[in-house]
PDB file of C-alpha atoms in Angstrom:
ATOM      1  CA  MET A  22       9.238-158.476-158.704  1.00 89.00           C
ATOM      2  CA  PRO A  23       9.087-154.653-157.309  1.00 95.00           C
ATOM      3  CA  PRO A  24       6.219-152.930-159.754  1.00 96.00           C
ATOM      4  CA  VAL A  25       7.901-151.465-162.701  1.00 97.00           C
ATOM      5  CA  ASN A  26       8.728-148.011-162.680  1.00 98.00           C
ATOM      6  CA  HIS A  27       7.141-146.642-165.553  1.00 97.00           C
ATOM      7  CA  PHE A  28       8.288-142.891-165.315  1.00 98.00           C
ATOM      8  CA  LYS A  29      11.928-144.224-164.865  1.00 98.00           C
ATOM      9  CA  ARG A  30      11.411-146.069-168.313  1.00 98.00           C
ATOM     10  CA  ALA A  31       9.699-143.010-170.088  1.00 98.00           C
ATOM     11  CA  LEU A  32      12.677-140.561-168.642  1.00 98.00           C
ATOM     12  CA  GLN A  33      14.974-143.251-169.940  1.00 98.00           C
ATOM     13  CA  ALA A  34      13.462-143.369-173.264  1.00 98.00           C
ATOM     14  CA  GLY A  35      13.686-139.622-173.419  1.00 98.00           C
ATOM     15  CA  GLN A  36      10.038-139.086-173.163  1.00 98.00           C
ATOM     16  CA  ALA A  37       8.679-136.115-171.564  1.00 98.00           C
ATOM     17  CA  GLN A  38       6.825-136.465-168.358  1.00 98.00           C
ATOM     18  CA  ILE A  39       4.423-133.659-167.659  1.00 98.00           C
ATOM     19  CA  GLY A  40       3.685-133.419-163.834  1.00 98.00           C
ATOM     20  CA  LEU A  41       1.624-131.641-161.019  1.00 98.00           C
ATOM     21  CA  TRP A  42       3.422-130.550-157.852  1.00 98.00           C
ATOM     22  CA  SER A  43       1.562-130.750-154.751  1.00 98.00           C
ATOM     23  CA  THR A  44       2.050-129.117-151.373  1.00 98.00           C
ATOM     24  CA  LEU A  45      -1.311-130.008-149.708  1.00 98.00           C
ATOM     25  CA  PRO A  46      -0.711-132.742-147.268  1.00 97.00           C
ATOM     26  CA  SER A  47      -3.868-134.627-147.731  1.00 98.00           C
ATOM     27  CA  PRO A  48      -4.534-138.056-149.013  1.00 98.00           C
ATOM     28  CA  TYR A  49      -8.098-136.747-150.337  1.00 98.00           C
ATOM     29  CA  VAL A  50      -6.143-134.129-152.378  1.00 98.00           C
ATOM     30  CA  SER A  51      -3.593-136.690-153.431  1.00 98.00           C
ATOM     31  CA  GLU A  52      -6.149-139.023-154.815  1.00 98.00           C
ATOM     32  CA  LEU A  53      -7.959-136.436-156.717  1.00 97.00           C
ATOM     33  CA  ILE A  54      -5.340-135.072-158.408  1.00 97.00           C
ATOM     34  CA  ALA A  55      -3.915-138.546-159.109  1.00 97.00           C
ATOM     35  CA  GLY A  56      -6.831-138.857-161.648  1.00 96.00           C
ATOM     36  CA  ALA A  57      -6.838-135.742-163.141  1.00 96.00           C
ATOM     37  CA  GLY A  58      -3.987-137.478-166.233  1.00 95.00           C
ATOM     38  CA  PHE A  59      -0.572-136.062-164.980  1.00 97.00           C
ATOM     39  CA  ASP A  60       2.151-138.385-165.755  1.00 98.00           C
ATOM     40  CA  TRP A  61       3.324-137.559-161.987  1.00 98.00           C
ATOM     41  CA  VAL A  62       2.704-135.962-159.122  1.00 98.00           C
ATOM     42  CA  LEU A  63       5.267-134.405-157.233  1.00 98.00           C
ATOM     43  CA  LEU A  64       3.914-135.167-153.034  1.00 98.00           C
ATOM     44  CA  ASP A  65       6.432-132.578-150.967  1.00 98.00           C
ATOM     45  CA  THR A  66       7.850-132.964-147.807  1.00 98.00           C
ATOM     46  CA  GLU A  67      10.238-130.076-147.423  1.00 98.00           C
ATOM     47  CA  HIS A  68       8.004-127.420-147.608  1.00 97.00           C
ATOM     48  CA  THR A  69       4.817-129.035-146.077  1.00 97.00           C
ATOM     49  CA  PRO A  70       3.897-130.405-142.720  1.00 96.00           C
ATOM     50  CA  THR A  71       3.604-134.114-144.446  1.00 97.00           C
ATOM     51  CA  ASP A  72       5.755-136.747-142.069  1.00 96.00           C
ATOM     52  CA  VAL A  73       6.246-140.460-143.068  1.00 97.00           C
ATOM     53  CA  PRO A  74       2.969-141.787-141.765  1.00 97.00           C
ATOM     54  CA  GLN A  75       0.950-139.317-143.790  1.00 98.00           C
ATOM     55  CA  MET A  76       3.380-139.999-147.272  1.00 98.00           C
ATOM     56  CA  LEU A  77       2.102-143.603-146.608  1.00 98.00           C
ATOM     57  CA  GLN A  78      -1.189-142.728-146.828  1.00 98.00           C
ATOM     58  CA  GLN A  79      -0.795-140.297-149.911  1.00 98.00           C
ATOM     59  CA  LEU A  80       1.231-142.929-151.803  1.00 98.00           C
ATOM     60  CA  GLN A  81      -2.237-145.208-151.085  1.00 98.00           C
ATOM     61  CA  ALA A  82      -4.101-142.396-152.150  1.00 98.00           C
ATOM     62  CA  VAL A  83      -2.076-141.831-155.463  1.00 98.00           C
ATOM     63  CA  VAL A  84      -2.508-145.584-156.249  1.00 97.00           C
ATOM     64  CA  ALA A  85      -6.459-145.784-155.354  1.00 97.00           C
ATOM     65  CA  ALA A  86      -6.805-142.765-157.944  1.00 97.00           C
ATOM     66  CA  ARG A  87      -9.290-143.579-160.770  1.00 95.00           C
ATOM     67  CA  PRO A  88      -8.174-141.713-164.027  1.00 93.00           C
ATOM     68  CA  ARG A  89     -10.248-139.998-166.237  1.00 87.00           C
ATOM     69  CA  LYS A  90     -11.389-142.297-169.508  1.00 87.00           C
ATOM     70  CA  GLY A  91      -8.498-142.822-171.581  1.00 88.00           C
ATOM     71  CA  LEU A  92      -5.563-141.525-169.012  1.00 91.00           C
ATOM     72  CA  GLY A  93      -3.621-143.369-166.659  1.00 87.00           C
ATOM     73  CA  CYS A  94      -2.613-142.530-162.806  1.00 86.00           C
ATOM     74  CA  SER A  95       0.075-140.487-162.085  1.00 97.00           C
ATOM     75  CA  HIS A  96       3.245-141.789-160.950  1.00 98.00           C
ATOM     76  CA  ALA A  97       4.321-140.410-157.169  1.00 98.00           C
ATOM     77  CA  VAL A  98       7.530-138.505-157.057  1.00 99.00           C
ATOM     78  CA  VAL A  99       8.382-137.864-153.229  1.00 99.00           C
ATOM     79  CA  ARG A 100      10.628-135.242-152.128  1.00 98.00           C
ATOM     80  CA  PRO A 101      12.160-136.267-148.686  1.00 98.00           C
ATOM     81  CA  ALA A 102      12.994-132.683-146.908  1.00 98.00           C
ATOM     82  CA  TRP A 103      17.017-133.437-147.108  1.00 98.00           C
ATOM     83  CA  ASN A 104      19.341-135.488-148.606  1.00 98.00           C
ATOM     84  CA  ASP A 105      19.672-138.157-145.731  1.00 98.00           C
ATOM     85  CA  LYS A 106      20.049-141.733-145.951  1.00 98.00           C
ATOM     86  CA  VAL A 107      17.573-142.039-142.702  1.00 98.00           C
ATOM     87  CA  LEU A 108      14.926-140.357-144.245  1.00 98.00           C
ATOM     88  CA  ILE A 109      15.238-141.977-147.738  1.00 98.00           C
ATOM     89  CA  LYS A 110      15.424-145.266-146.096  1.00 98.00           C
ATOM     90  CA  ARG A 111      12.347-144.674-144.632  1.00 98.00           C
ATOM     91  CA  TYR A 112      10.410-143.300-147.910  1.00 98.00           C
ATOM     92  CA  LEU A 113      11.682-146.320-149.413  1.00 98.00           C
ATOM     93  CA  ASP A 114      10.593-148.521-147.147  1.00 98.00           C
ATOM     94  CA  ILE A 115       6.672-147.163-147.623  1.00 98.00           C
ATOM     95  CA  GLY A 116       6.864-148.014-151.056  1.00 98.00           C
ATOM     96  CA  ALA A 117       7.761-144.622-152.877  1.00 98.00           C
ATOM     97  CA  GLN A 118       9.993-145.409-156.121  1.00 98.00           C
ATOM     98  CA  THR A 119      11.000-141.839-157.071  1.00 99.00           C
ATOM     99  CA  LEU A 120      12.604-139.436-155.000  1.00 99.00           C
ATOM    100  CA  LEU A 121      13.724-136.126-155.643  1.00 99.00           C
ATOM    101  CA  LEU A 122      16.367-134.915-153.444  1.00 98.00           C
ATOM    102  CA  PRO A 123      16.816-131.023-152.316  1.00 98.00           C
ATOM    103  CA  PHE A 124      19.891-128.928-152.360  1.00 98.00           C
ATOM    104  CA  VAL A 125      22.336-131.682-153.586  1.00 98.00           C
ATOM    105  CA  GLN A 126      25.760-129.239-153.925  1.00 98.00           C
ATOM    106  CA  ASN A 127      28.194-131.650-155.672  1.00 98.00           C
ATOM    107  CA  ALA A 128      29.290-135.151-157.110  1.00 98.00           C
ATOM    108  CA  ASP A 129      30.007-136.544-153.534  1.00 98.00           C
ATOM    109  CA  GLU A 130      26.854-135.775-152.327  1.00 98.00           C
ATOM    110  CA  ALA A 131      25.017-136.961-155.259  1.00 98.00           C
ATOM    111  CA  ARG A 132      27.090-140.062-154.649  1.00 98.00           C
ATOM    112  CA  ALA A 133      25.718-140.219-151.252  1.00 98.00           C
ATOM    113  CA  ALA A 134      22.275-140.470-152.666  1.00 98.00           C
ATOM    114  CA  VAL A 135      22.871-143.225-154.592  1.00 98.00           C
ATOM    115  CA  GLU A 136      24.409-145.445-151.830  1.00 98.00           C
ATOM    116  CA  ALA A 137      21.310-144.208-150.155  1.00 98.00           C
ATOM    117  CA  VAL A 138      19.146-146.033-152.599  1.00 98.00           C
ATOM    118  CA  ARG A 139      21.025-149.103-152.839  1.00 98.00           C
ATOM    119  CA  TYR A 140      22.029-152.062-150.658  1.00 98.00           C
ATOM    120  CA  ALA A 141      25.162-153.302-149.552  1.00 97.00           C
ATOM    121  CA  PRO A 142      27.474-153.922-151.528  1.00 97.00           C
ATOM    122  CA  GLN A 143      26.237-151.236-153.930  1.00 97.00           C
ATOM    123  CA  GLY A 144      25.577-148.956-151.373  1.00 98.00           C
ATOM    124  CA  LEU A 145      24.127-148.675-147.681  1.00 97.00           C
ATOM    125  CA  ARG A 146      20.235-148.750-147.537  1.00 98.00           C
ATOM    126  CA  GLY A 147      19.170-151.070-144.678  1.00 97.00           C
ATOM    127  CA  MET A 148      17.355-153.893-144.900  1.00 95.00           C
ATOM    128  CA  GLY A 149      14.044-153.361-143.964  1.00 90.00           C
ATOM    129  CA  GLY A 150      12.570-156.891-144.021  1.00 80.00           C
ATOM    130  CA  SER A 151       8.683-157.239-143.975  1.00 93.00           C
ATOM    131  CA  MET A 152       8.026-153.540-145.367  1.00 97.00           C
ATOM    132  CA  ARG A 153       5.216-152.377-147.480  1.00 98.00           C
ATOM    133  CA  ALA A 154       7.952-152.176-150.478  1.00 98.00           C
ATOM    134  CA  SER A 155       8.549-155.951-150.383  1.00 97.00           C
ATOM    135  CA  ASN A 156       4.984-156.693-150.340  1.00 97.00           C
ATOM    136  CA  PHE A 157       5.521-157.009-146.679  1.00 97.00           C
ATOM    137  CA  GLY A 158       7.642-160.060-147.434  1.00 96.00           C
ATOM    138  CA  ARG A 159       6.286-161.649-150.036  1.00 96.00           C
ATOM    139  CA  ASP A 160       8.495-160.469-152.788  1.00 96.00           C
ATOM    140  CA  ALA A 161      11.207-162.387-152.826  1.00 95.00           C
ATOM    141  CA  ASP A 162      13.132-160.889-155.265  1.00 96.00           C
ATOM    142  CA  TYR A 163      12.336-156.878-153.658  1.00 97.00           C
ATOM    143  CA  VAL A 164      16.244-156.740-152.606  1.00 96.00           C
ATOM    144  CA  ALA A 165      18.045-157.684-155.703  1.00 96.00           C
ATOM    145  CA  LYS A 166      15.749-156.017-158.097  1.00 97.00           C
ATOM    146  CA  ALA A 167      14.869-153.011-156.098  1.00 97.00           C
ATOM    147  CA  ALA A 168      17.029-150.723-157.587  1.00 98.00           C
ATOM    148  CA  ASP A 169      16.362-151.118-160.907  1.00 98.00           C
ATOM    149  CA  GLU A 170      12.846-149.781-160.139  1.00 98.00           C
ATOM    150  CA  ILE A 171      14.176-147.192-158.157  1.00 98.00           C
ATOM    151  CA  CYS A 172      14.336-143.449-159.888  1.00 99.00           C
ATOM    152  CA  LEU A 173      16.662-141.016-158.044  1.00 99.00           C
ATOM    153  CA  LEU A 174      16.505-137.215-158.899  1.00 99.00           C
ATOM    154  CA  VAL A 175      17.848-134.765-157.313  1.00 99.00           C
ATOM    155  CA  GLN A 176      17.803-130.985-156.870  1.00 98.00           C
ATOM    156  CA  VAL A 177      20.493-128.261-158.294  1.00 98.00           C
ATOM    157  CA  GLU A 178      19.607-124.768-156.581  1.00 98.00           C
ATOM    158  CA  THR A 179      22.357-122.860-155.665  1.00 98.00           C
ATOM    159  CA  GLY A 180      25.129-121.247-157.413  1.00 98.00           C
ATOM    160  CA  GLU A 181      27.523-123.810-156.210  1.00 98.00           C
ATOM    161  CA  ALA A 182      25.567-126.418-157.223  1.00 98.00           C
ATOM    162  CA  LEU A 183      25.448-125.110-160.747  1.00 98.00           C
ATOM    163  CA  ASP A 184      29.031-124.764-161.331  1.00 98.00           C
ATOM    164  CA  ASN A 185      29.312-128.239-159.791  1.00 98.00           C
ATOM    165  CA  LEU A 186      26.645-129.232-162.530  1.00 98.00           C
ATOM    166  CA  GLU A 187      28.452-131.780-164.740  1.00 98.00           C
ATOM    167  CA  ALA A 188      30.053-133.451-162.272  1.00 98.00           C
ATOM    168  CA  ILE A 189      26.528-134.295-160.388  1.00 98.00           C
ATOM    169  CA  ALA A 190      24.803-135.386-163.376  1.00 98.00           C
ATOM    170  CA  SER A 191      27.562-137.509-164.373  1.00 98.00           C
ATOM    171  CA  VAL A 192      27.197-139.521-161.338  1.00 98.00           C
ATOM    172  CA  ASP A 193      26.282-143.397-162.278  1.00 98.00           C
ATOM    173  CA  GLY A 194      23.084-144.202-160.509  1.00 98.00           C
ATOM    174  CA  ILE A 195      21.420-140.500-160.928  1.00 98.00           C
ATOM    175  CA  ASP A 196      18.564-140.496-163.548  1.00 98.00           C
ATOM    176  CA  GLY A 197      17.756-137.246-163.463  1.00 99.00           C
ATOM    177  CA  VAL A 198      18.665-133.414-162.404  1.00 99.00           C
ATOM    178  CA  PHE A 199      16.243-130.785-161.267  1.00 98.00           C
ATOM    179  CA  ILE A 200      16.719-127.436-161.381  1.00 98.00           C
ATOM    180  CA  GLY A 201      15.187-125.518-158.430  1.00 97.00           C
ATOM    181  CA  PRO A 202      14.502-122.105-159.896  1.00 97.00           C
ATOM    182  CA  ALA A 203      13.284-120.516-156.934  1.00 97.00           C
ATOM    183  CA  ASP A 204      16.191-121.331-154.712  1.00 97.00           C
ATOM    184  CA  LEU A 205      18.369-120.823-157.665  1.00 98.00           C
ATOM    185  CA  SER A 206      17.336-117.455-158.362  1.00 97.00           C
ATOM    186  CA  ALA A 207      17.708-116.535-154.662  1.00 98.00           C
ATOM    187  CA  SER A 208      21.531-118.100-154.559  1.00 98.00           C
ATOM    188  CA  LEU A 209      22.493-115.681-157.818  1.00 98.00           C
ATOM    189  CA  GLY A 210      20.905-112.716-156.963  1.00 98.00           C
ATOM    190  CA  TYR A 211      17.686-112.751-158.200  1.00 97.00           C
ATOM    191  CA  PRO A 212      15.338-113.533-155.143  1.00 97.00           C
ATOM    192  CA  GLY A 213      11.565-113.748-156.082  1.00 96.00           C
ATOM    193  CA  ASN A 214      12.469-113.269-159.213  1.00 96.00           C
ATOM    194  CA  ALA A 215      13.267-116.816-161.431  1.00 96.00           C
ATOM    195  CA  GLY A 216      11.898-115.059-164.589  1.00 96.00           C
ATOM    196  CA  HIS A 217      14.754-112.854-164.897  1.00 97.00           C
ATOM    197  CA  PRO A 218      15.744-113.031-168.713  1.00 97.00           C
ATOM    198  CA  ASP A 219      19.153-114.154-167.221  1.00 97.00           C
ATOM    199  CA  MET A 220      17.862-116.591-164.856  1.00 98.00           C
ATOM    200  CA  GLU A 221      16.051-118.065-167.508  1.00 98.00           C
ATOM    201  CA  ALA A 222      19.289-118.151-169.912  1.00 98.00           C
ATOM    202  CA  THR A 223      20.973-119.870-166.857  1.00 98.00           C
ATOM    203  CA  ILE A 224      18.271-122.012-166.473  1.00 98.00           C
ATOM    204  CA  ASP A 225      17.954-122.851-170.083  1.00 98.00           C
ATOM    205  CA  ARG A 226      21.686-123.427-170.540  1.00 98.00           C
ATOM    206  CA  ALA A 227      21.415-126.165-167.347  1.00 98.00           C
ATOM    207  CA  LEU A 228      18.798-128.088-168.860  1.00 98.00           C
ATOM    208  CA  VAL A 229      21.037-128.807-172.215  1.00 98.00           C
ATOM    209  CA  THR A 230      24.122-129.541-170.067  1.00 98.00           C
ATOM    210  CA  ILE A 231      21.872-131.984-167.978  1.00 98.00           C
ATOM    211  CA  ARG A 232      20.664-133.556-171.070  1.00 98.00           C
ATOM    212  CA  ALA A 233      24.444-133.642-172.817  1.00 98.00           C
ATOM    213  CA  CYS A 234      25.081-135.675-170.153  1.00 98.00           C
ATOM    214  CA  GLY A 235      22.866-138.163-170.822  1.00 98.00           C
ATOM    215  CA  LYS A 236      20.422-137.682-167.706  1.00 98.00           C
ATOM    216  CA  ALA A 237      16.911-136.082-167.919  1.00 99.00           C
ATOM    217  CA  PRO A 238      16.547-132.541-166.852  1.00 99.00           C
ATOM    218  CA  GLY A 239      13.448-131.390-164.597  1.00 98.00           C
ATOM    219  CA  ILE A 240      11.772-127.930-163.719  1.00 98.00           C
ATOM    220  CA  LEU A 241       8.796-126.655-162.086  1.00 98.00           C
ATOM    221  CA  ALA A 242       7.245-124.076-164.108  1.00 98.00           C
ATOM    222  CA  VAL A 243       3.992-122.669-163.557  1.00 97.00           C
ATOM    223  CA  ASN A 244       3.913-120.399-166.695  1.00 97.00           C
ATOM    224  CA  PRO A 245       2.565-122.568-169.665  1.00 98.00           C
ATOM    225  CA  ASP A 246       4.586-120.374-172.142  1.00 98.00           C
ATOM    226  CA  ARG A 247       7.629-120.737-169.870  1.00 98.00           C
ATOM    227  CA  ALA A 248       6.982-124.944-169.127  1.00 98.00           C
ATOM    228  CA  GLN A 249       6.904-125.210-172.958  1.00 98.00           C
ATOM    229  CA  ALA A 250      10.087-123.365-173.279  1.00 98.00           C
ATOM    230  CA  CYS A 251      12.105-125.587-171.330  1.00 98.00           C
ATOM    231  CA  LEU A 252      10.244-128.856-172.567  1.00 98.00           C
ATOM    232  CA  ASP A 253      11.823-127.225-175.982  1.00 98.00           C
ATOM    233  CA  LYS A 254      14.969-127.053-174.471  1.00 98.00           C
ATOM    234  CA  GLY A 255      14.874-130.881-173.667  1.00 98.00           C
ATOM    235  CA  ALA A 256      13.517-130.682-169.897  1.00 98.00           C
ATOM    236  CA  LEU A 257      12.004-134.074-169.896  1.00 98.00           C
ATOM    237  CA  PHE A 258      10.123-133.966-166.536  1.00 98.00           C
ATOM    238  CA  VAL A 259       8.354-130.886-166.177  1.00 98.00           C
ATOM    239  CA  ALA A 260       5.978-129.514-163.371  1.00 98.00           C
ATOM    240  CA  VAL A 261       3.360-127.468-165.009  1.00 98.00           C
ATOM    241  CA  GLY A 262       1.204-126.178-162.320  1.00 98.00           C
ATOM    242  CA  MET A 263       1.038-126.696-158.013  1.00 98.00           C
ATOM    243  CA  ASP A 264      -2.195-127.702-156.263  1.00 98.00           C
ATOM    244  CA  MET A 265      -2.003-125.151-153.343  1.00 98.00           C
ATOM    245  CA  LEU A 266      -1.512-122.348-156.340  1.00 98.00           C
ATOM    246  CA  LEU A 267      -4.394-123.468-158.328  1.00 98.00           C
ATOM    247  CA  LEU A 268      -6.630-123.595-155.421  1.00 98.00           C
ATOM    248  CA  ARG A 269      -5.652-120.175-154.258  1.00 97.00           C
ATOM    249  CA  GLN A 270      -5.615-118.388-157.784  1.00 96.00           C
ATOM    250  CA  SER A 271      -9.287-120.135-158.100  1.00 97.00           C
ATOM    251  CA  ALA A 272     -10.296-118.783-154.907  1.00 95.00           C
ATOM    252  CA  ASP A 273      -8.859-115.547-155.155  1.00 93.00           C
ATOM    253  CA  ALA A 274     -10.699-114.743-158.478  1.00 93.00           C
ATOM    254  CA  LEU A 275     -13.832-115.935-157.300  1.00 94.00           C
ATOM    255  CA  ALA A 276     -13.815-113.871-154.501  1.00 93.00           C
ATOM    256  CA  LEU A 277     -12.590-110.979-156.459  1.00 92.00           C
ATOM    257  CA  ARG A 278     -15.393-111.320-158.891  1.00 91.00           C
ATOM    258  CA  PHE A 279     -18.133-110.522-156.093  1.00 92.00           C
ATOM    259  CA  LYS A 280     -16.167-107.987-153.849  1.00 85.00           C
ATOM    260  CA  ARG A 281     -17.678-104.679-153.710  1.00 70.00           C
ATOM    261  CA  PRO A 282     -16.352-101.781-156.193  1.00 64.00           C
ATOM    262  CA  GLY A 283     -13.261-100.127-154.469  1.00 66.00           C
ATOM    263  CA  ASP A 284     -12.083-103.097-152.475  1.00 62.00           C
ATOM    264  CA  ALA A 285      -8.334-103.507-152.441  1.00 58.00           C
ATOM    265  CA  ALA A 286      -6.936-105.925-155.098  1.00 56.00           C
ATOM    266  CA  VAL A 287      -5.822-109.296-154.405  1.00 51.00           C
ATOM    267  CA  SER A 288      -2.092-109.500-154.112  1.00 52.00           C
ATOM    268  CA  ALA A 289       0.057-112.230-155.663  1.00 55.00           C
ATOM    269  CA  SER A 290       3.532-113.991-154.991  1.00 58.00           C
ATOM    270  CA  MET A 291       5.588-116.098-157.360  1.00 61.00           C
ATOM    271  CA  TYR A 292       3.707-119.131-155.730  1.00 65.00           C
TER     272      TYR A 292
END
């Protein structure tokens, strides 16, 4: 049997999952943050130099993490660089059980993603033989049971995708829909300003729509008040921080504390 995907089970039960977004492509970092106590960790390949062999090491590091007393280890959510059946196959074969696919624009692209994570006759995932996901061929039930433990999340991050939100969220096999605040705000005319009141209202409506379609809504919100507001609107998987941002902010603050009076202030971007 494939390992039970407790993250997927929690979303199905309507239990909010708090996560950390990770863009530092290092197994050492992955192991460190996986022991912090977050329900899930997003391991990114879309905006990082991570490739498939590196991701294998990061997945192994997440499993190896030792959580603080009383807390569980984080579940790894892998974001491939694109909604591409070849990339999806490779990440599933190395053992990823939850995928977040970027830039899904319509129901047809969502259905293609579902097909990519399922074996024939329900899908078109290629048979990999003795790969890590099946414990190198030792799990005789893997092919029959894999789809039950794969959690498929898709990103809505343009005006076009937002117009198709209900259709995307209604596709059978999609477990959750993530609203990409940065790209969506740029698409709607608010580049770099996802916190604009109009954008927040738009995102709030989208979260409610996703939940009404019976799927789990997700978001990245590094502002604690905004993260709580999204949870209050029904978001079920919320990343409340980013490892690179936490490191940068701490480093900048420490440097600024000891800078000479009159030195230029440290600038900051949205993330």
